[in-house]
Amino acid sequence: MAARAEAAAAAPRPLQAAAIGVCAETGFWDALRRLKLDVLGTDDSPIPITGYYTPRQYEKIASLFRICPESILPPSANSFGDRNNCPVPGTLLNTNNMRGFQNLDRALLLKAEAKKILHDIKSGKVEENPALLLRFLVISFADLKNWKVYYNVAFPSLIFDSKITLLSLKLASQVLKQEEATSLSNAFTEWRKSSETTVVPFFLINISPDSSATIRQLKDWKACQGNGQKLLFGFYDHGNRGFPGWALRNYIAFVSLRWKIEKVHFFCYREKRGRPDIQQSLVGEASFPAPHAGWDEPDYVPEAIGWEGETAGKESKEMKPKEIDLSSINPASQDEEKQLMHLKLMGWRHFPVNLDKLAGVRCLLLGAGTLGCEVARLLMTWGVRKLTVVDDGCVSMSDLVKQSLYTDKDCGVPRVTAIVPHLKERCSAVEVEGIQMGIPKLEYNISASKISSITDDCKRLQTLVDSNDVVFLLNETWEGMWLPTLLCADKNKIAITVLLGYDNYLVMRHGAGPGTKSGGMDEGIAQIENLSTQDALGRQRLGCCFCSDTTSLVNSDHNGALDQQSAVILPGLTSVASGKAVELFARMLHHPDEIHAPGDIAGTDTEHQLGLLPHQMQGSLSKCVLSTVLCNSSSNCIACSNAVLSEYRRRGFDFVTQAITCPTYLKDLTGISDLKKPFASKISASIPVSKTSASIPVNLEKLSSARCLLLGAGTLGCDVARILMDCGVRKLTVVDSGRVVVSNLARQSLYTSDDRDSPKASAILGRLKERCPSVDAKGIKMEIPMPGHPVSPNEAVSVLEDCKRLQELVSSHDAVFLLTDTRESRWLPTLLCANENKIAITAALGYDSYLVMRHGAGPGTNCGSPDVVAAADTLSAEDVLGRQRLGCYFCNDVVAPVDSVSNRTLDQQCTVTRPGLSSITSGCAADLFTRMLHHPDGIHAPGEIAGTSSEGPLGLLPHQIRGSLSQYNLLTLLGYSSSNCTACSNAVLSEYHRRGMDFVMQVINEPTYLEDLTGLTDLMKSAAYSQVEWIDEVDDDDEMDI
Amino acid sequence: MGGSTTVRDGTLSHGDFVASAKALIEKWKEIDVDDALPDWRWKPCCKMGVPSEEEGYLALEGVYRNHGGSQVQSCSGNLHFYDYHVVYSFSYKVPVLYFQGHQSGGQLLTLDEIKEDLPSLSLKLLGESRWTFITREEHPHFSRPWFTLHPCGTSDCMKLLLEGMQDKDQQVRYLPAWLTVVGQAVGLKIPLGLHCNS
């Protein structure tokens, strides 16, 4: 070491300084991850952070600059600092995606930080806070989805046209006298003991002629001028070798620029075991002539070096980012964080979800059948973690295709026993309890021996309602809803009812219970008068599911028949109704008034970011209509009126038993009997759900033989596959390139924890067979080639193979479902379907809106032109039946499909949607397919608009269905094929005919080529929008019924 | 005598723990220790932003080990750094060792990676002794999990270890003795000088 130092003193040469190594602790990145996810969202502004610097501590290794969990605290709140942790201000720039990280202009960023340092030097701030000379910069991309961080760190060093030259460098022990060394060592010991000075990394060393040494702060510079004193500019040196640490570079610049000292004598302070190590510290001299004029101008931007790994003198090469894996942090809670991430991402751009409220709310689900399975799973997706499920039935074979959680192993098992492990498998954080119990029903044929057990059940149900916050009435019969409704009204609990007819549904929330008048008497007769006609907030009470119903009263002798009929439900209806029920629940929970919230009507405005909060939703799957209904509580209601509640509070379960066993008791009590005749004329108008059974035979043979290709096995794919099996489809092929991850488990209805890390394409097969052994299903793991995702020469062969494979799949199937996440992934399937005249159905999700549409038929061919070269002329503007072609997914776009992921923030990449949305969309998509299959014209069927008379045997056959969860509207749209379409127009199809996969590969690499080919480019230039062949008819069928 | 009573059953009072910790800090500075070992420090906890001297933990931070050969001593890419915290457990009335390791760049070490750094004696101890097994628990003063030697067997072990000692010596000898035992399990060499009377 001494020999090296001696050699260094031989001749002047450029100053060489040891780079600062950085230890960016995992805890820091975890803190950033939380900050990004919970607070910053899409904000990628620079963040001030603090790093910690220390002189060398070990003889054999250099000290590391620490970036630790405390670093991310605001500097004003950061009081953390001690002898081995000198706080240093820095800047963190965290991007929203990898491309943004890679595209950062590192040289420009470095200069910007260097400019700050120069400003601090010129302004004198450095004398007050010397650590500013070490100002650092961190650039990063925190990949929240994959729990990784990529980053680089820089310590900017000012560069001028003048150079720093090292004149001499020696061990301090060789330069200082013995007395000087001893005195200096003692001075350092005192400096390091003081909490005020120990955190100051740059200082002045004054050695007087009598060999006594003192250490002063930079702000004491003037006091250090004196006669015959030796002055050394001292700093904490992190290095351990024969040349100074990086910090010296800016220190010399400071001394020269600020104090006009051209020859700088410096002291590199190092420690061993916390004590001054004069043996290893260095003393040297460096020369830095004043730079040429200009550096002191206000807007001067200095040159700088300093990225970690960058070497002075060499040209900067492409910097490789460092990588940190965060998954080793707290693996136990990681699953829960991943499952809740999509809800946190909602807060970035849409609405901050109250996760604590959702996790704490207790939900009681009455019914673990078709509706119960869907609602429970969707509630978990919303972050609900406390569930109680009540049911008295067992899983049967016919349940498997309908009820999304059960598998063949569950046959014969009570539903409440089977459902618990299935929910746990998907979300281990959920606390779920199953209770096997029948709900006491209005059942007029009850025998005397049953009364005792029914009373017990009533009491148990009361206990359950009391101990939960929200009750979902999912038990599928009117009669079974009476008692829960009564109990919820009595206890002011949120109650949500879902009731299904054959092809229509009712989803509603019950109003609050009655408030109490003050000063009521204790006598029984006064109980009625003591209950207010308003709720506890003095508002009009909304109605319950019995308030507008007179069916059970008028047709009580047909209850048995109704029970049987209600079991026949159109496949897909459950998903639609469940999705709406869960969204209604989540919306209500985010309303400040909760159960007291007034009802909104579709078509009105709301400022709330989750949209409207209706009271009732009534919809028809086959008619493609949805209405929001507002209905106040009825004083004649058999479940929630004051007359009923007063009697219940007075007599308790004696009242309940009498109501259950006596056919006319409730009618007499509420006064309905006396009003029977006036109500008769309103019966049909007030029945919210039709119970007409299916009279039209479904062609099962057609369904079972249809070959369906599902592109995408994610949230939509799982639901669509299940519902198609429920419809009777038995030939399914599923394509997906991804693997099952933990955040899929609650949202994607088929996967469980056993499927984690498995390819979705193979995992889904087993799950489908578990539910329907006769299904003939295939899974194909394949990436769909996409425009805007350029292909390198190495990948070209396999991508071409994928294109051909996809073409073969489309050819060998009757219908293709486009269920992927991105717009560009739909382009090639759309082209192939148009070319092969295959049914194509697209389901697309926004945050709170959805689109379900069928693509039109492909073009017909003009006769009499056999020339292959002139293929363009042979394509007709109409389909093979001579009809106008309906549009496809791309027909009303004026931009070619491009990469929609790389430049986006995480919430955009992850398709953040409200949890109930995919269920609704999947139900609509499967139903649309079924009706198209039954239409005599098939793919050529013209599009119908809601509100017109339906031609098809199974109801309306629209072209497009668009719905919104915030506006609660449902639109059926009709659009025709555009000659400028990038996917199905004749220009594109002709080019595909002519060039085949060459054309496809060109589009993949240069998607804007499609705009040229189709004339969109010219169209946009001329801005003549009227030329676009697009007819848009909208029929909004909202309805107000008070 | 009350203090003696608690030590006799293998436990240590909180007050004695704090006093012993500070004594250990001073003693450590006076003895010869391995070059890779820094000094122990007392880390007070902050209540309302004010440090509390009576509540805190003992810390040895930045211990480095050469990973993958000792020839290239200055190449920081091969270094692993360890932080050791000694926290008093009010449940068990004994000190508890929390520790974690990271690479020089900051990446946390997994338990397997930590075990690769341990000498064979430590691995043998961890495999055989019921007093020393490593679990992962949330650090009492941070909200992140650290590795720890579970304290359930500490009092039994210390009772055996301190048998035969005179009462007046047990309080001061508890922490060095405990540290020697747990240190062996996690590859932390405690110099003999810590046990010699000054």
XYZ file of C-alpha atoms in Angstrom, chain A residues 147-560:
414
model
C -42.484 -7.876 -7.565
C -39.235 -6.761 -9.156
C -37.392 -3.472 -9.321
C -34.947 -2.289 -11.961
C -32.767 0.664 -11.071
C -29.580 2.641 -11.551
C -27.867 5.081 -9.208
C -25.667 8.076 -9.990
C -23.503 10.463 -7.974
C -23.126 13.439 -10.327
C -19.618 14.820 -10.541
C -19.198 18.262 -12.087
C -17.135 18.398 -15.278
C -15.605 21.613 -16.613
C -13.195 22.508 -19.398
C -10.554 22.683 -16.689
C -9.251 19.378 -15.328
C -8.503 18.206 -11.837
C -4.884 17.085 -11.648
C -3.488 15.056 -8.794
C -0.158 16.495 -7.720
C 0.657 14.265 -4.781
C -0.886 11.527 -2.681
C 0.572 9.933 0.445
C -0.512 8.079 3.526
C -1.335 10.582 6.233
C 1.112 8.880 8.566
C 3.906 9.746 6.171
C 3.013 13.400 5.965
C 2.033 14.340 9.478
C 4.380 14.608 12.404
C 3.730 12.332 15.332
C 2.367 15.169 17.427
C 0.180 16.363 14.593
C -1.204 12.873 14.033
C -2.025 12.419 17.692
C -3.688 15.781 17.958
C -5.670 15.210 14.774
C -6.778 11.793 15.934
C -8.091 13.293 19.161
C -9.833 16.044 17.245
C -11.557 13.494 15.028
C -12.644 11.508 18.059
C -14.383 14.596 19.395
C -15.840 15.448 15.993
C -17.284 11.955 15.683
C -18.699 12.009 19.206
C -20.766 15.091 18.603
C -24.109 14.337 17.004
C -24.026 17.753 15.357
C -20.744 17.292 13.529
C -20.522 13.559 13.009
C -23.096 13.709 10.216
C -21.095 16.341 8.294
C -18.956 14.594 5.670
C -16.929 17.622 4.499
C -14.881 19.769 6.882
C -11.730 21.855 7.345
C -8.606 20.661 9.150
C -6.404 23.335 10.657
C -2.945 22.425 11.954
C -1.172 25.195 13.772
C 2.610 25.596 13.987
C 2.604 24.071 17.453
C 1.226 20.842 15.951
C -2.230 21.147 17.427
C -5.055 20.199 15.079
C -8.618 21.480 15.020
C -11.525 20.520 12.780
C -13.905 23.204 11.645
C -17.085 23.248 9.626
C -17.161 24.751 6.156
C -19.214 27.680 7.376
C -16.255 28.629 9.608
C -14.066 29.133 6.586
C -13.241 32.758 7.309
C -12.084 31.933 10.817
C -9.569 29.474 9.423
C -7.513 32.146 7.731
C -4.399 32.738 9.737
C -0.651 32.889 9.986
C 1.439 29.888 9.253
C -1.374 27.380 9.696
C -1.615 24.343 7.491
C -5.076 23.930 6.009
C -6.392 20.620 4.751
C -9.795 20.109 3.156
C -11.016 16.970 4.838
C -13.846 14.608 3.935
C -15.153 11.166 4.844
C -13.612 8.741 2.386
C -15.679 5.608 1.780
C -12.845 3.889 -0.057
C -10.163 1.578 1.250
C -7.509 1.679 -1.431
C -4.668 3.878 -2.546
C -6.698 6.654 -4.096
C -9.420 8.977 -2.821
C -13.141 8.400 -2.871
C -15.572 9.878 -5.374
C -16.744 12.582 -2.966
C -13.450 14.423 -3.414
C -14.267 15.448 -6.976
C -17.130 17.797 -6.148
C -15.287 18.932 -3.015
C -12.372 20.181 -5.087
C -14.769 21.855 -7.489
C -16.460 23.579 -4.570
C -13.217 24.797 -3.009
C -11.951 26.099 -6.316
C -15.129 27.759 -7.548
C -16.321 29.167 -4.275
C -13.095 30.075 -2.531
C -10.858 30.539 -5.579
C -8.238 28.118 -4.371
C -6.400 26.541 -7.248
C -4.209 24.082 -5.356
C -6.198 22.042 -2.872
C -4.607 20.101 -0.045
C -7.042 17.387 0.987
C -7.383 14.796 3.716
C -9.228 11.519 3.106
C -10.562 10.437 6.485
C -10.947 6.710 7.122
C -11.864 4.739 10.217
C -11.261 1.361 11.692
C -13.630 0.015 14.324
C -15.060 3.460 14.784
C -11.698 5.050 15.518
C -9.655 7.373 13.313
C -7.264 5.390 11.179
C -4.419 7.774 10.436
C -2.415 4.869 9.075
C -4.817 4.391 6.190
C -6.095 7.923 5.683
C -4.624 9.837 2.776
C -3.189 13.310 2.316
C -2.799 14.750 -1.124
C -2.703 17.807 -3.276
C -4.716 18.480 -6.403
C -4.770 21.284 -8.894
C -7.959 22.705 -10.394
C -7.499 25.929 -12.352
C -10.492 28.173 -12.684
C -12.753 27.160 -15.579
C -13.294 29.516 -18.454
C -15.947 32.135 -18.193
C -19.557 31.096 -18.348
C -19.850 28.555 -15.560
C -21.193 31.195 -13.191
C -24.040 32.232 -15.476
C -27.474 31.515 -13.941
C -28.606 29.193 -16.705
C -25.348 27.335 -17.135
C -25.780 23.569 -17.236
C -22.573 21.740 -16.375
C -21.394 18.506 -17.854
C -21.379 15.582 -15.469
C -20.386 11.984 -15.017
C -21.259 9.661 -12.224
C -23.555 6.783 -13.132
C -22.637 3.672 -11.195
C -20.502 1.509 -13.422
C -19.594 4.424 -15.638
C -15.859 5.013 -15.926
C -14.354 8.438 -16.303
C -12.635 8.849 -19.620
C -14.517 6.082 -21.323
C -17.582 6.686 -23.397
C -20.840 5.753 -21.754
C -22.108 2.440 -22.960
C -25.629 1.177 -22.584
C -26.116 0.983 -18.842
C -27.399 -2.296 -17.587
C -29.988 -1.846 -14.848
C -29.585 -3.547 -11.529
C -32.389 -5.826 -10.481
C -33.932 -6.546 -7.091
C -36.354 -9.373 -6.411
C -38.911 -8.362 -3.792
C -40.677 -11.688 -3.552
C -38.489 -12.792 -0.661
C -40.077 -10.082 1.471
C -42.927 -11.333 3.605
C -44.119 -14.178 1.360
C -47.026 -14.920 3.682
C -48.917 -11.721 2.957
C -47.882 -11.508 -0.673
C -50.796 -13.558 -1.950
C -53.313 -11.266 -0.327
C -51.541 -8.197 -1.694
C -51.554 -9.622 -5.185
C -55.228 -10.467 -4.983
C -56.110 -6.960 -3.865
C -53.841 -5.182 -6.316
C -56.517 -4.709 -8.958
C -58.683 -2.906 -6.407
C -55.835 -0.590 -5.456
C -55.153 0.080 -9.123
C -58.737 1.277 -9.454
C -57.802 4.121 -7.185
C -55.082 5.303 -9.546
C -57.418 6.652 -12.149
C -60.966 5.967 -11.122
C -62.176 5.691 -7.583
C -60.276 4.913 -4.399
C -61.698 1.670 -3.110
C -62.217 1.489 0.642
C -60.411 -1.786 1.188
C -60.662 -1.703 4.962
C -64.396 -1.356 4.814
C -64.737 -4.174 2.312
C -62.466 -6.470 4.307
C -64.388 -5.792 7.491
C -67.943 -6.060 6.225
C -69.708 -9.309 7.128
C -71.835 -10.806 4.389
C -74.495 -13.448 4.853
C -75.406 -15.392 1.723
C -78.727 -17.199 1.887
C -78.318 -19.844 -0.763
C -75.196 -21.651 -1.978
C -76.567 -22.660 -5.342
C -75.987 -21.086 -8.711
C -76.334 -17.523 -7.483
C -74.553 -18.163 -4.197
C -71.425 -19.503 -5.884
C -71.176 -16.549 -8.216
C -71.927 -13.901 -5.620
C -69.481 -15.374 -3.098
C -66.668 -15.467 -5.615
C -67.317 -11.931 -6.842
C -67.481 -10.612 -3.285
C -64.029 -12.069 -2.648
C -62.810 -10.351 -5.779
C -64.065 -7.068 -4.329
C -61.973 -7.715 -1.232
C -64.713 -9.015 1.066
C -63.120 -11.361 3.573
C -65.949 -12.354 5.942
C -68.611 -14.634 4.489
C -71.283 -16.857 5.943
C -73.193 -19.159 3.616
C -76.519 -20.826 4.430
C -78.117 -23.618 2.421
C -79.887 -26.907 3.074
C -79.256 -28.691 -0.212
C -76.608 -31.056 -1.527
C -74.546 -30.774 -4.681
C -76.072 -32.760 -7.510
C -74.680 -33.777 -10.873
C -76.827 -31.251 -12.669
C -75.373 -28.498 -10.487
C -71.858 -28.837 -11.803
C -72.144 -26.918 -15.046
C -74.265 -24.227 -13.455
C -72.673 -23.641 -10.087
C -69.212 -22.316 -10.696
C -67.456 -23.577 -7.580
C -68.478 -27.231 -7.358
C -66.759 -30.163 -9.051
C -67.625 -33.813 -9.558
C -66.052 -34.748 -6.226
C -68.666 -32.639 -4.473
C -71.676 -34.658 -5.661
C -73.743 -35.695 -2.688
C -71.940 -33.342 -0.308
C -73.970 -30.615 1.399
C -73.423 -27.371 -0.455
C -72.356 -25.455 2.618
C -69.719 -28.096 3.307
C -68.480 -28.126 -0.265
C -68.353 -24.390 -0.825
C -66.026 -23.520 2.065
C -62.830 -25.198 0.814
C -63.493 -23.989 -2.710
C -63.629 -20.392 -1.554
C -60.536 -20.872 0.601
C -58.644 -22.386 -2.323
C -59.157 -19.211 -4.272
C -58.495 -16.737 -1.487
C -56.772 -18.033 1.616
C -57.408 -14.792 3.507
C -61.174 -15.211 3.436
C -62.999 -16.270 6.604
C -65.946 -18.315 5.464
C -68.430 -20.371 7.439
C -71.034 -22.728 6.039
C -74.277 -23.395 7.891
C -76.610 -26.126 6.744
C -80.109 -24.898 7.416
C -83.340 -24.416 5.518
C -84.842 -20.952 5.412
C -88.343 -21.028 6.871
C -90.747 -20.295 4.044
C -94.296 -19.100 3.730
C -95.455 -22.667 3.401
C -99.086 -23.129 4.099
C -99.164 -26.908 4.139
C -96.917 -27.173 7.134
C -97.568 -30.009 9.561
C -97.784 -29.567 13.304
C -94.703 -31.671 13.931
C -92.554 -29.284 11.913
C -93.479 -26.165 13.826
C -90.924 -26.725 16.553
C -87.974 -27.159 14.201
C -89.124 -24.203 12.143
C -89.113 -22.018 15.216
C -85.558 -23.121 15.922
C -84.548 -22.262 12.376
C -86.191 -18.868 12.708
C -84.138 -18.110 15.784
C -80.921 -19.266 14.161
C -81.622 -17.110 11.157
C -82.276 -14.140 13.393
C -78.936 -14.681 15.094
C -77.206 -14.846 11.732
C -78.841 -11.676 10.462
C -77.889 -9.887 13.665
C -74.241 -10.869 13.389
C -73.832 -9.826 9.752
C -73.903 -6.449 8.035
C -75.277 -7.389 4.621
C -77.646 -10.177 3.652
C -77.894 -11.519 0.123
C -81.214 -13.207 -0.597
C -80.220 -15.806 -3.174
C -82.517 -18.685 -2.350
C -84.456 -18.529 -5.578
C -88.049 -18.457 -4.345
C -90.345 -15.676 -3.291
C -91.592 -17.626 -0.346
C -88.135 -18.108 1.067
C -87.395 -14.397 1.016
C -90.120 -13.324 3.374
C -88.509 -14.065 6.712
C -85.032 -12.689 5.852
C -86.693 -9.552 4.544
C -88.604 -9.113 7.762
C -85.505 -9.639 9.892
C -83.407 -7.202 7.847
C -86.073 -4.518 8.022
C -86.338 -5.040 11.766
C -82.580 -4.759 12.317
C -81.876 -2.174 9.635
C -79.525 -4.499 7.774
C -78.607 -4.083 4.135
C -80.513 -6.669 2.125
C -79.935 -7.415 -1.533
C -82.329 -9.618 -3.455
C -81.619 -11.456 -6.668
C -84.557 -13.146 -8.321
C -84.426 -14.948 -11.652
C -87.171 -15.770 -14.073
C -86.602 -17.768 -17.209
C -84.939 -14.984 -19.147
C -85.309 -11.981 -16.884
C -84.037 -10.923 -13.521
C -84.627 -8.573 -10.644
C -81.743 -7.199 -8.599
C -82.618 -4.800 -5.845
C -81.613 -3.481 -2.483
C -84.193 -3.223 0.250
C -84.841 0.079 1.945
C -83.935 0.869 5.516
C -86.176 -0.126 8.374
C -88.537 2.369 9.981
C -87.392 5.062 12.363
C -88.985 5.546 15.770
C -91.302 8.285 16.910
C -90.378 9.836 20.239
C -92.642 9.729 23.245
C -94.401 6.508 22.401
C -96.375 4.668 25.036
C -95.544 1.210 26.266
C -98.911 -0.274 25.564
C -99.092 -2.852 22.824
C -101.648 -1.053 20.763
C -99.444 1.998 20.595
C -96.578 0.029 19.088
C -97.887 0.701 15.628
C -98.056 4.394 16.198
C -94.546 4.415 17.637
C -92.961 3.365 14.340
C -92.312 6.188 11.943
C -93.306 6.108 8.311
C -89.789 7.280 7.495
C -86.380 5.792 8.122
C -84.022 6.739 10.932
C -82.717 9.676 8.878
C -86.201 10.990 8.317
C -86.307 9.943 4.682
C -88.838 8.075 2.628
C -88.241 4.356 3.010
C -87.424 2.457 -0.143
C -89.389 -0.700 -0.752
C -88.420 -4.312 -0.344
C -88.998 -7.126 -2.816
C -92.552 -7.644 -1.544
C -93.678 -4.034 -1.630
C -94.813 -4.106 -5.228
C -95.751 -7.747 -5.437
C -99.238 -9.139 -5.194
C -98.597 -12.412 -6.976
C -98.258 -14.561 -3.904
C -101.403 -13.091 -2.484
C -103.519 -13.637 -5.531
C -102.049 -16.920 -6.740
C -101.198 -18.543 -3.454
C -102.736 -21.802 -4.579
C -100.121 -22.123 -7.361
C -97.011 -21.885 -5.217
C -95.978 -25.435 -5.873
